[in-house]
Each structure stands twice: as structure tokens, then as C-alpha cells.
PDB file of C-alpha atoms and ligand atoms in Angstrom:
ATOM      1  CA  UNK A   6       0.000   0.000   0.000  1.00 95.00           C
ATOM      2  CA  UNK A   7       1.504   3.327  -0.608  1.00 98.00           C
ATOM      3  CA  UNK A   8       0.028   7.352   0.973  1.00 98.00           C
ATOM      4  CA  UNK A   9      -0.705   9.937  -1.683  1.00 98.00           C
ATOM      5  CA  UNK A  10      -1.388  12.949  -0.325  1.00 98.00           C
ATOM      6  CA  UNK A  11      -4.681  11.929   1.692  1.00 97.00           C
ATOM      7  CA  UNK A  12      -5.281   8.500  -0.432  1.00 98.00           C
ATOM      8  CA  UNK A  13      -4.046   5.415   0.051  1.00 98.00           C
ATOM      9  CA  UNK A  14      -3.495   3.017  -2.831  1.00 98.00           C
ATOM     10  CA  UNK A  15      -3.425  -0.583  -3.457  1.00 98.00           C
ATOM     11  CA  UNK A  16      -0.866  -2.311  -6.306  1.00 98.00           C
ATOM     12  CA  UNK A  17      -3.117  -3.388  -9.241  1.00 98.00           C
ATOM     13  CA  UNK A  18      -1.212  -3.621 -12.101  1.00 98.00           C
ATOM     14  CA  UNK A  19       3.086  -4.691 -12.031  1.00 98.00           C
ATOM     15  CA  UNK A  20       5.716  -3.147 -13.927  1.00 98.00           C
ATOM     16  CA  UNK A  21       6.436  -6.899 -15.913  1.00 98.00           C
ATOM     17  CA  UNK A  22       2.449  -6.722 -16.999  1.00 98.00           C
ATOM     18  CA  UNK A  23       3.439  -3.139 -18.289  1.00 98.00           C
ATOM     19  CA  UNK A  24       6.346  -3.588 -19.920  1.00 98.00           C
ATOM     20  CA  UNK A  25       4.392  -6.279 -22.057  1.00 98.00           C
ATOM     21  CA  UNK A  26       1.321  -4.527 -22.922  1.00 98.00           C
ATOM     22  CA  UNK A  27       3.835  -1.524 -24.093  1.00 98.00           C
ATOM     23  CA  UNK A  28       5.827  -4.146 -26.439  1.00 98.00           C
ATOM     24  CA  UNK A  29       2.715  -5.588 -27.541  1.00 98.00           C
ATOM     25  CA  UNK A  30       1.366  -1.991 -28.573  1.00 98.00           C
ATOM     26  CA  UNK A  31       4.566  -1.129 -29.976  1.00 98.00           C
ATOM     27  CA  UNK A  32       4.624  -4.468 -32.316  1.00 98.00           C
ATOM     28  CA  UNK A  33       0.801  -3.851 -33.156  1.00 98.00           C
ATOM     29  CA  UNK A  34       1.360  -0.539 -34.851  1.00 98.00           C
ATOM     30  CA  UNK A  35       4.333  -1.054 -36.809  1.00 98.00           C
ATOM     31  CA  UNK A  36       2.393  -4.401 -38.199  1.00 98.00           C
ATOM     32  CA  UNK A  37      -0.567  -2.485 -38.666  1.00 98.00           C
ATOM     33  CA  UNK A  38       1.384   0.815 -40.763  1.00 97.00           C
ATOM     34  CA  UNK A  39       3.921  -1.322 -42.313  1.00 92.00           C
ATOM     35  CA  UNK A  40       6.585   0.856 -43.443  1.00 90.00           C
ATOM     36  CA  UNK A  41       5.712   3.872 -42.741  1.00 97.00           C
ATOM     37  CA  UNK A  42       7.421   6.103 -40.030  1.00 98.00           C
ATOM     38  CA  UNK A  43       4.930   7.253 -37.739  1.00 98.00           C
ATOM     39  CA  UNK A  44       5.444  10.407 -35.490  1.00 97.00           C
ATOM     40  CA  UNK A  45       4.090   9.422 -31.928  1.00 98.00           C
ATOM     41  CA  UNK A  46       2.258  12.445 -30.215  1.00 97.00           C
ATOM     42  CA  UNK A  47       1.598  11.828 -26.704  1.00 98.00           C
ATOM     43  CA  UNK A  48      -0.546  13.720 -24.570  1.00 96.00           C
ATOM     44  CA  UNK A  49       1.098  15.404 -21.233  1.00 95.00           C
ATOM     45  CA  UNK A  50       1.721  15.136 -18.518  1.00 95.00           C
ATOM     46  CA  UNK A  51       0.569  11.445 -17.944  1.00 97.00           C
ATOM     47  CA  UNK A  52       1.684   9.733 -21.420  1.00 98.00           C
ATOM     48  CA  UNK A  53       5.455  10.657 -20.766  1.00 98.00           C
ATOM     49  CA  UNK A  54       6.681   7.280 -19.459  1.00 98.00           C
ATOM     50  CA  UNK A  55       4.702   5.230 -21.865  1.00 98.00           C
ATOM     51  CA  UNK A  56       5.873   7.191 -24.983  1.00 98.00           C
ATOM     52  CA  UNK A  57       8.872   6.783 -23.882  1.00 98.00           C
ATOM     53  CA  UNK A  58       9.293   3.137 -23.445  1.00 98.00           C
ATOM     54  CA  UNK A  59       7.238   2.770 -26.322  1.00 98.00           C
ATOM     55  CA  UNK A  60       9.364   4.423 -28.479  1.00 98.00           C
ATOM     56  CA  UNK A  61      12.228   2.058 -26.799  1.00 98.00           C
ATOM     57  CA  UNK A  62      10.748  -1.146 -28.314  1.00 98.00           C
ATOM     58  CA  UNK A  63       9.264   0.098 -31.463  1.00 98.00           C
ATOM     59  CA  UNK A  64      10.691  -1.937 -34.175  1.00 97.00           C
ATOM     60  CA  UNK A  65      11.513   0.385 -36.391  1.00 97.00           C
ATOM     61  CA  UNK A  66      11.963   4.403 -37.106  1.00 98.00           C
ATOM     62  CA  UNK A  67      10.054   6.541 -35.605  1.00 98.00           C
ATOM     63  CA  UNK A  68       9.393  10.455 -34.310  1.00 97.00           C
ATOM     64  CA  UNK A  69       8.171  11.614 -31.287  1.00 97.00           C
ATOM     65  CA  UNK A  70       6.497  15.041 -30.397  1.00 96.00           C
ATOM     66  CA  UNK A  71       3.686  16.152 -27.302  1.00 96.00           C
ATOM     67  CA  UNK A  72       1.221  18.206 -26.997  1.00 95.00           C
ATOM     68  CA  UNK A  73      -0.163  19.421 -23.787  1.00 93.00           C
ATOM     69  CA  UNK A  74      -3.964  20.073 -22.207  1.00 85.00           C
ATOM     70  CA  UNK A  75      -5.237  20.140 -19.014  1.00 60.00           C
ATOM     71  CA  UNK A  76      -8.828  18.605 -17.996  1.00 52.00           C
ATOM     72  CA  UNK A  77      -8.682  16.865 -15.473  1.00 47.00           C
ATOM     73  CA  UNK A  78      -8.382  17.506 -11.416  1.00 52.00           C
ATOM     74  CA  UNK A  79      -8.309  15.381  -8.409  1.00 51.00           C
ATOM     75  CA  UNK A  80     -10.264  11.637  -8.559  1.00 55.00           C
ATOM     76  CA  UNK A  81     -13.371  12.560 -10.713  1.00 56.00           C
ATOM     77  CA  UNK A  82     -13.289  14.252 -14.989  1.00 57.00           C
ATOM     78  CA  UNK A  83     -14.507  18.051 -14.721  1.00 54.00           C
ATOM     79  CA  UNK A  84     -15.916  16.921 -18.278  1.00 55.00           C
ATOM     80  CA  UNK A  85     -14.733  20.121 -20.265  1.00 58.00           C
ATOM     81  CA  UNK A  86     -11.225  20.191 -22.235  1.00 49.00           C
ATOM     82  CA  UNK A  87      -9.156  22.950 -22.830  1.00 67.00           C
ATOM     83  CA  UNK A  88      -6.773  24.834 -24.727  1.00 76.00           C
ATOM     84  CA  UNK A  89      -4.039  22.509 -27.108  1.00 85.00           C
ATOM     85  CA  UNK A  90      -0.378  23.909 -26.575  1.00 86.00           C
ATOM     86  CA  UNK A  91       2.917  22.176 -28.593  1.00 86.00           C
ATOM     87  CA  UNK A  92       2.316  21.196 -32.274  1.00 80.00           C
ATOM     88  CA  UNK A  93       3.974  23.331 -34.601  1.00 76.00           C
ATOM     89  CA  UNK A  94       5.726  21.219 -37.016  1.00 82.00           C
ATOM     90  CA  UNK A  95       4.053  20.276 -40.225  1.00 88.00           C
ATOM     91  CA  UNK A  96       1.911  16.823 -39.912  1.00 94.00           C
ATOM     92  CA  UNK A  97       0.839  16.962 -43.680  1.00 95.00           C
ATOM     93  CA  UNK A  98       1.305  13.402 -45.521  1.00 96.00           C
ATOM     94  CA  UNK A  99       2.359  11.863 -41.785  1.00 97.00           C
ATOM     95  CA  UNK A 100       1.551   8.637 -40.145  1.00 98.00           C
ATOM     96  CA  UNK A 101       0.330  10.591 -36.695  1.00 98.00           C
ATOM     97  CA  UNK A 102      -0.511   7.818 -33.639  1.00 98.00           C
ATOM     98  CA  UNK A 103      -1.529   9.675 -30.697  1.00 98.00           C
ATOM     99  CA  UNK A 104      -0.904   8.047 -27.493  1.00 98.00           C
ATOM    100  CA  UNK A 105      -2.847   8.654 -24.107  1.00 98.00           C
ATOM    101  CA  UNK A 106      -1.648   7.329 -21.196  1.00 98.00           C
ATOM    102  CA  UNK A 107      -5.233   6.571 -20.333  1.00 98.00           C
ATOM    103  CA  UNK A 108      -8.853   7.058 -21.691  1.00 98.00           C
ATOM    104  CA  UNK A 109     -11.866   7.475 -19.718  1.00 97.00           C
ATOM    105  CA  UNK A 110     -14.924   9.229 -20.725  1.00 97.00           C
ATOM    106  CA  UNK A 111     -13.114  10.433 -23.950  1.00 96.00           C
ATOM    107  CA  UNK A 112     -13.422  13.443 -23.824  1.00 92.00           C
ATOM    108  CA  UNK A 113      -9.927  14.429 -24.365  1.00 91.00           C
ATOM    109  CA  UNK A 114      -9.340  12.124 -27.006  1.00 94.00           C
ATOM    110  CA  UNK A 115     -12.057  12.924 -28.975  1.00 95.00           C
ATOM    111  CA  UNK A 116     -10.902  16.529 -28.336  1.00 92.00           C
ATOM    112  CA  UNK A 117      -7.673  16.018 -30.137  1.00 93.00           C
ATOM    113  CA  UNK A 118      -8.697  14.013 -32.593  1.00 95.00           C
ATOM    114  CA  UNK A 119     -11.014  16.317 -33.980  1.00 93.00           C
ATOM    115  CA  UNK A 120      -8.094  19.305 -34.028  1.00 91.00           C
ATOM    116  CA  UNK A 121      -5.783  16.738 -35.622  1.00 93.00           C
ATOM    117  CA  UNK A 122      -8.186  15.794 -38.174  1.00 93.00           C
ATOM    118  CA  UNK A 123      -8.508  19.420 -39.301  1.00 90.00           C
ATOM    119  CA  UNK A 124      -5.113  18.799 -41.043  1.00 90.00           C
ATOM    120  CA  UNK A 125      -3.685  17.083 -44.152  1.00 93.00           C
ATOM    121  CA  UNK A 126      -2.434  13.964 -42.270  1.00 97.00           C
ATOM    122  CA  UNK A 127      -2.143  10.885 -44.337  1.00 97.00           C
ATOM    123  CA  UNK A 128      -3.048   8.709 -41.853  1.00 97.00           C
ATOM    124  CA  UNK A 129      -4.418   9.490 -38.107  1.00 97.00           C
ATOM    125  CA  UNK A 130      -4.536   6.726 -35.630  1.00 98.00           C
ATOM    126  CA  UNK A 131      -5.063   6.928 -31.667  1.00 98.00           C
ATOM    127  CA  UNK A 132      -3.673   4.678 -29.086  1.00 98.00           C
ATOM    128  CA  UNK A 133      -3.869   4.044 -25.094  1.00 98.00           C
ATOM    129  CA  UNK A 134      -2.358   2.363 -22.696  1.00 98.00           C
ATOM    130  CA  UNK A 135      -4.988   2.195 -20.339  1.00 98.00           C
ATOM    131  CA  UNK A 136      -8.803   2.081 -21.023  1.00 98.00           C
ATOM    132  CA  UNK A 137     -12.030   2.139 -18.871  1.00 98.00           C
ATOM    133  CA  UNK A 138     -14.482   0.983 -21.322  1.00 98.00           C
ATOM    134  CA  UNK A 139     -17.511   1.497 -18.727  1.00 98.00           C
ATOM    135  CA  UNK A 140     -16.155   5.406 -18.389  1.00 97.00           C
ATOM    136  CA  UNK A 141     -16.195   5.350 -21.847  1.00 97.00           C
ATOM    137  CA  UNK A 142     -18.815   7.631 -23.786  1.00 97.00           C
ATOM    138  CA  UNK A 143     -17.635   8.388 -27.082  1.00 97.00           C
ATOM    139  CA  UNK A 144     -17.964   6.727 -30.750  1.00 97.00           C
ATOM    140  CA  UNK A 145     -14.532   7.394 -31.770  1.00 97.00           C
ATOM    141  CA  UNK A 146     -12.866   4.146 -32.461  1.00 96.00           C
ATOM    142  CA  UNK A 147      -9.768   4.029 -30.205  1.00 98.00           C
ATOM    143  CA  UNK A 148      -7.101   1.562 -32.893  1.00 98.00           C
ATOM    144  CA  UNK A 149      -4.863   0.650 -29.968  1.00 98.00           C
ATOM    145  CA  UNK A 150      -5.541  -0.603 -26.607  1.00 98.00           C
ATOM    146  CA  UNK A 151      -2.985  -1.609 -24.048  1.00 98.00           C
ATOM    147  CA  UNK A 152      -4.896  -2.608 -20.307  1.00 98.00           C
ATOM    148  CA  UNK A 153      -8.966  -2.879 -20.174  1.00 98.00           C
ATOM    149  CA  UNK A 154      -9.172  -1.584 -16.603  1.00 98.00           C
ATOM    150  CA  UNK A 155     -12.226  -0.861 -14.310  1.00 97.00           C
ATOM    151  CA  UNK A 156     -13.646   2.243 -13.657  1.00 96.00           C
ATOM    152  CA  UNK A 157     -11.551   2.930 -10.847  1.00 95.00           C
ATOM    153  CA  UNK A 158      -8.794   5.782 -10.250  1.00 98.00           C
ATOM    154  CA  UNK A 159      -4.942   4.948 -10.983  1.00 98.00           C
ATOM    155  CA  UNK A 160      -1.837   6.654 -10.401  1.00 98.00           C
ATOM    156  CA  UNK A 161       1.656   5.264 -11.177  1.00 98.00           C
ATOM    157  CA  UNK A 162       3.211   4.650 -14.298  1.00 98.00           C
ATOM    158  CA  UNK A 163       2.819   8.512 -15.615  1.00 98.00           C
ATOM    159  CA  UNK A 164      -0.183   8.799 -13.904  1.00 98.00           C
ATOM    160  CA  UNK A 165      -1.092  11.233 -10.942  1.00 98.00           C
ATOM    161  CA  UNK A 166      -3.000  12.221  -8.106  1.00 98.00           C
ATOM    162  CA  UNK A 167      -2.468  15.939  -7.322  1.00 97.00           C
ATOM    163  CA  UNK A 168       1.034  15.731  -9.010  1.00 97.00           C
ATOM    164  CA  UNK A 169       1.653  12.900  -6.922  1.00 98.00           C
ATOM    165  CA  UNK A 170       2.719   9.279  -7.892  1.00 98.00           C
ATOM    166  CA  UNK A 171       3.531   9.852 -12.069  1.00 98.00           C
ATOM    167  CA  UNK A 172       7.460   8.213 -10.596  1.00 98.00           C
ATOM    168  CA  UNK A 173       6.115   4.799  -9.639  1.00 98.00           C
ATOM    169  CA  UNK A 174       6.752   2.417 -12.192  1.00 98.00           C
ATOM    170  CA  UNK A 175       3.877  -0.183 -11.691  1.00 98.00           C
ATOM    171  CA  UNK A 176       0.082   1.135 -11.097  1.00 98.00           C
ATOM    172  CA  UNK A 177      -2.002   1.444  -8.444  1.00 98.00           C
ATOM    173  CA  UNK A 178      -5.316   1.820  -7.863  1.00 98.00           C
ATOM    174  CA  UNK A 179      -7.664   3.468  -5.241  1.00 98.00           C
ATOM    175  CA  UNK A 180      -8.445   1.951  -2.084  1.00 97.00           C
ATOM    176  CA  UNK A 181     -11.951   1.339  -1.054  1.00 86.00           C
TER     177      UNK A 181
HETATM  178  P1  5GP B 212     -11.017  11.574 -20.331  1.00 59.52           P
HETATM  179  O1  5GP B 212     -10.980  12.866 -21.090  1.00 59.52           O
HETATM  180  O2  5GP B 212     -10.939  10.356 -21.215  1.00 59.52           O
HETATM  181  O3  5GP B 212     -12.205  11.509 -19.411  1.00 59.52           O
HETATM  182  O4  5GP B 212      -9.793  11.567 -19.370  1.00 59.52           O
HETATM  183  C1  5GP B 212      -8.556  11.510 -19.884  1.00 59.52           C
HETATM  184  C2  5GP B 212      -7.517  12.066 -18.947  1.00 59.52           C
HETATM  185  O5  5GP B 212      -7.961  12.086 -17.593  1.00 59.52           O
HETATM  186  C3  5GP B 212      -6.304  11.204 -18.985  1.00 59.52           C
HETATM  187  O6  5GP B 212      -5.406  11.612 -19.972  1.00 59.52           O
HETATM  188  C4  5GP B 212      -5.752  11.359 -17.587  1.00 59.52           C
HETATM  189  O7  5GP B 212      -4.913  12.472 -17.538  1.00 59.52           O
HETATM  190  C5  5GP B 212      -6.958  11.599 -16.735  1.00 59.52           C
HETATM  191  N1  5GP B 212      -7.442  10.354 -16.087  1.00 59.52           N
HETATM  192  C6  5GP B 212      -8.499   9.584 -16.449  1.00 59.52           C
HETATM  193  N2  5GP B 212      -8.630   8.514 -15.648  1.00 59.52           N
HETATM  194  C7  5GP B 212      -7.621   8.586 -14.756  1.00 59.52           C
HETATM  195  C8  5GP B 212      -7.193   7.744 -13.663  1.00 59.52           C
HETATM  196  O8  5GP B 212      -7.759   6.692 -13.329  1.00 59.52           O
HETATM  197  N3  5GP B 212      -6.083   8.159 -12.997  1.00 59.52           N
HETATM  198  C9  5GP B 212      -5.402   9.302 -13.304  1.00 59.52           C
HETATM  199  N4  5GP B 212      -4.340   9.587 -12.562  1.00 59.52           N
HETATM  200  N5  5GP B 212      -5.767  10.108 -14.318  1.00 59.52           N
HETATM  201  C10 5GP B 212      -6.868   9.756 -15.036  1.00 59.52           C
HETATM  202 MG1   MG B 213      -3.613  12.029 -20.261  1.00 59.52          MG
END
């Protein structure tokens, strides 16, 4: 059990059980885009760590850019989405996979896919590591999936509470 500022939290998911949903990701999109060199855009603050160890076991070339937007505070989704801050280079004719670290109701995701779709990229594909399918509320196909988790909070792995707990390299999850 670990103390987050005044939650405690219970392991849930280990660091081995990661590391393979993150290789098994990684291998999924580069079978699925065959050839092409796809520019990973993950979403900050949370999809940091998996990006990065994505990008580690990615068989083949690849780019890497974030872009930033804040929506979410404390245990429960204030629903609205804000401002997008970070892409400036040009995405036209790119292979763009976006990559949460998690996906709830959506709402985010569908966010940024909808400014992303406003340009002239070839091919635009959106992935997760974690997913909460009974949070889940949109239409918008998500193409990658790490972890099918319940609709419970997490921190660890990227993930916070209150800034707290993004270090911890396996996930935990709320205590009842
Ligand atoms: P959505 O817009 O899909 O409702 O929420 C997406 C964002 O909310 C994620 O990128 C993440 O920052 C945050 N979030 C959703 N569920 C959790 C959770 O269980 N734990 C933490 N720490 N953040 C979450
Ligand atoms: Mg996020």
C-alpha cells in the first residue's frame, strides 16, 4: 500500500504486466502501418513514461512530439477540455498515432482528434495504454488498446494524483 497525499493506494497492475502490454502496442502498430514512419504524439503530462518506453521497443523508425492540455483535477473528470499547446511542425502526408496514457470518458481524445483531423495527415490513428471501457462515452474508435481496466482511479506509471505518484513504475489503484 503506498500514501498519496490523503489516499491510500493498493498495487493493481506490475511493472512486468506493463512492460508487455507496451511491447505488444509497440509491435501492433508497426504491423498495422507497415513501413511507414509514424510520429508518436503523446498527450502530457501522464503519457510521458509510456511514450517513452514505447518508443524504446518500437521496431523500427520513428518520431516523437507532445502536446499538452489540461482537464482533469483530483479523482473525478470536470468533463470540459481545454486549450491545445505544442504542435507546430508540419503533420501533412504523416503517419500521426496519438498516445494517451489513459482514456476514460473520452473526452480528451475525442478533443484532439477532432483538431488533428482538421489537417492534411495521411493517416491518423489513436492509441492508449490504459482504457475504462464502462467510463467510456464516445464513438470514436480508439485503434490501440494496451490494459482494459475498471472504472476505478490509478496513479503510477505517468499517472497522478495531485502531481503525486507519475514516478512509480507499476500502477495502483484506489483503495476502497
Ligand atoms: P477523459 O478525457 O478520457 O475523461 O480523461 C482523460 C484524462 O484524464 C487522462 O489523460 C488522464 O490524464 C486523466 N485520467 C483519467 N482517468 C484517470 C485515472 O484513473 N487516474 C489518473 N491519474 N488520471 C486519469
Ligand atoms: Mg492524459
Amino acid at each position: 500500500m503506498i500514501q498519496l497525499h490523503d489516499k491510500t493506494f493498493v498495487p493493481f497492475i506490475s511493472e512486468k504486466s506493463i512492460a508487455t502490454a507496451v511491447k505488444k502496442l509497440a509491435q501492433e502498430i508497426a504491423d498495422d502501418i507497415k513501413g511507414e514512419i509514424p510520429l508518436f504524439i503523446g498527450v502530457l503530462n501522464g503519457a510521458f513514461m509510456v511514450v517513452s518506453d514505447l518508443m524504446k521497443v518500437y521496431p523500427g523508425d520513428c518520431e516523437v512530439s507532445f502536446v499538452k492540455m489540461a482537464s482533469y483535477k483530483g479523482t473525478t473528470t470536470t468533463g470540459k477540455v481545454s486549450e491545445l499547446i505544442g504542435i507546430n511542425e508540419n503533420l501533412e502526408g504523416r503517419t500521426v498515432i496519438l498516445i494517451e496514457d489513459i482514456v476514460d470518458t473520452g473526452n480528451t481524445l475525442e478533443f484532439l482528434h477532432n483538431i488533428f483531423s482538421q489537417q492534411k495527415i495521411k493517416t491518423l490513428k489513436t492509441a492508449t495504454l490504459f482504457f475504462k471501457p464502462e467510463a467510456y462515452r464516445k464513438d470514436l474508435k480508439i485503434d490501440y488498446k494496451g490494459i482494459e481496466i475498471p472504472n476505478k482511479f490509478i496513479v503510477g506509471y505517468g499517472l497522478d494524483y495531485d502531481g503525486l505518484g507519475r514516478n512509480l513504475p507499476e500502477v495502483y489503484q484506489l483503495k476502497n
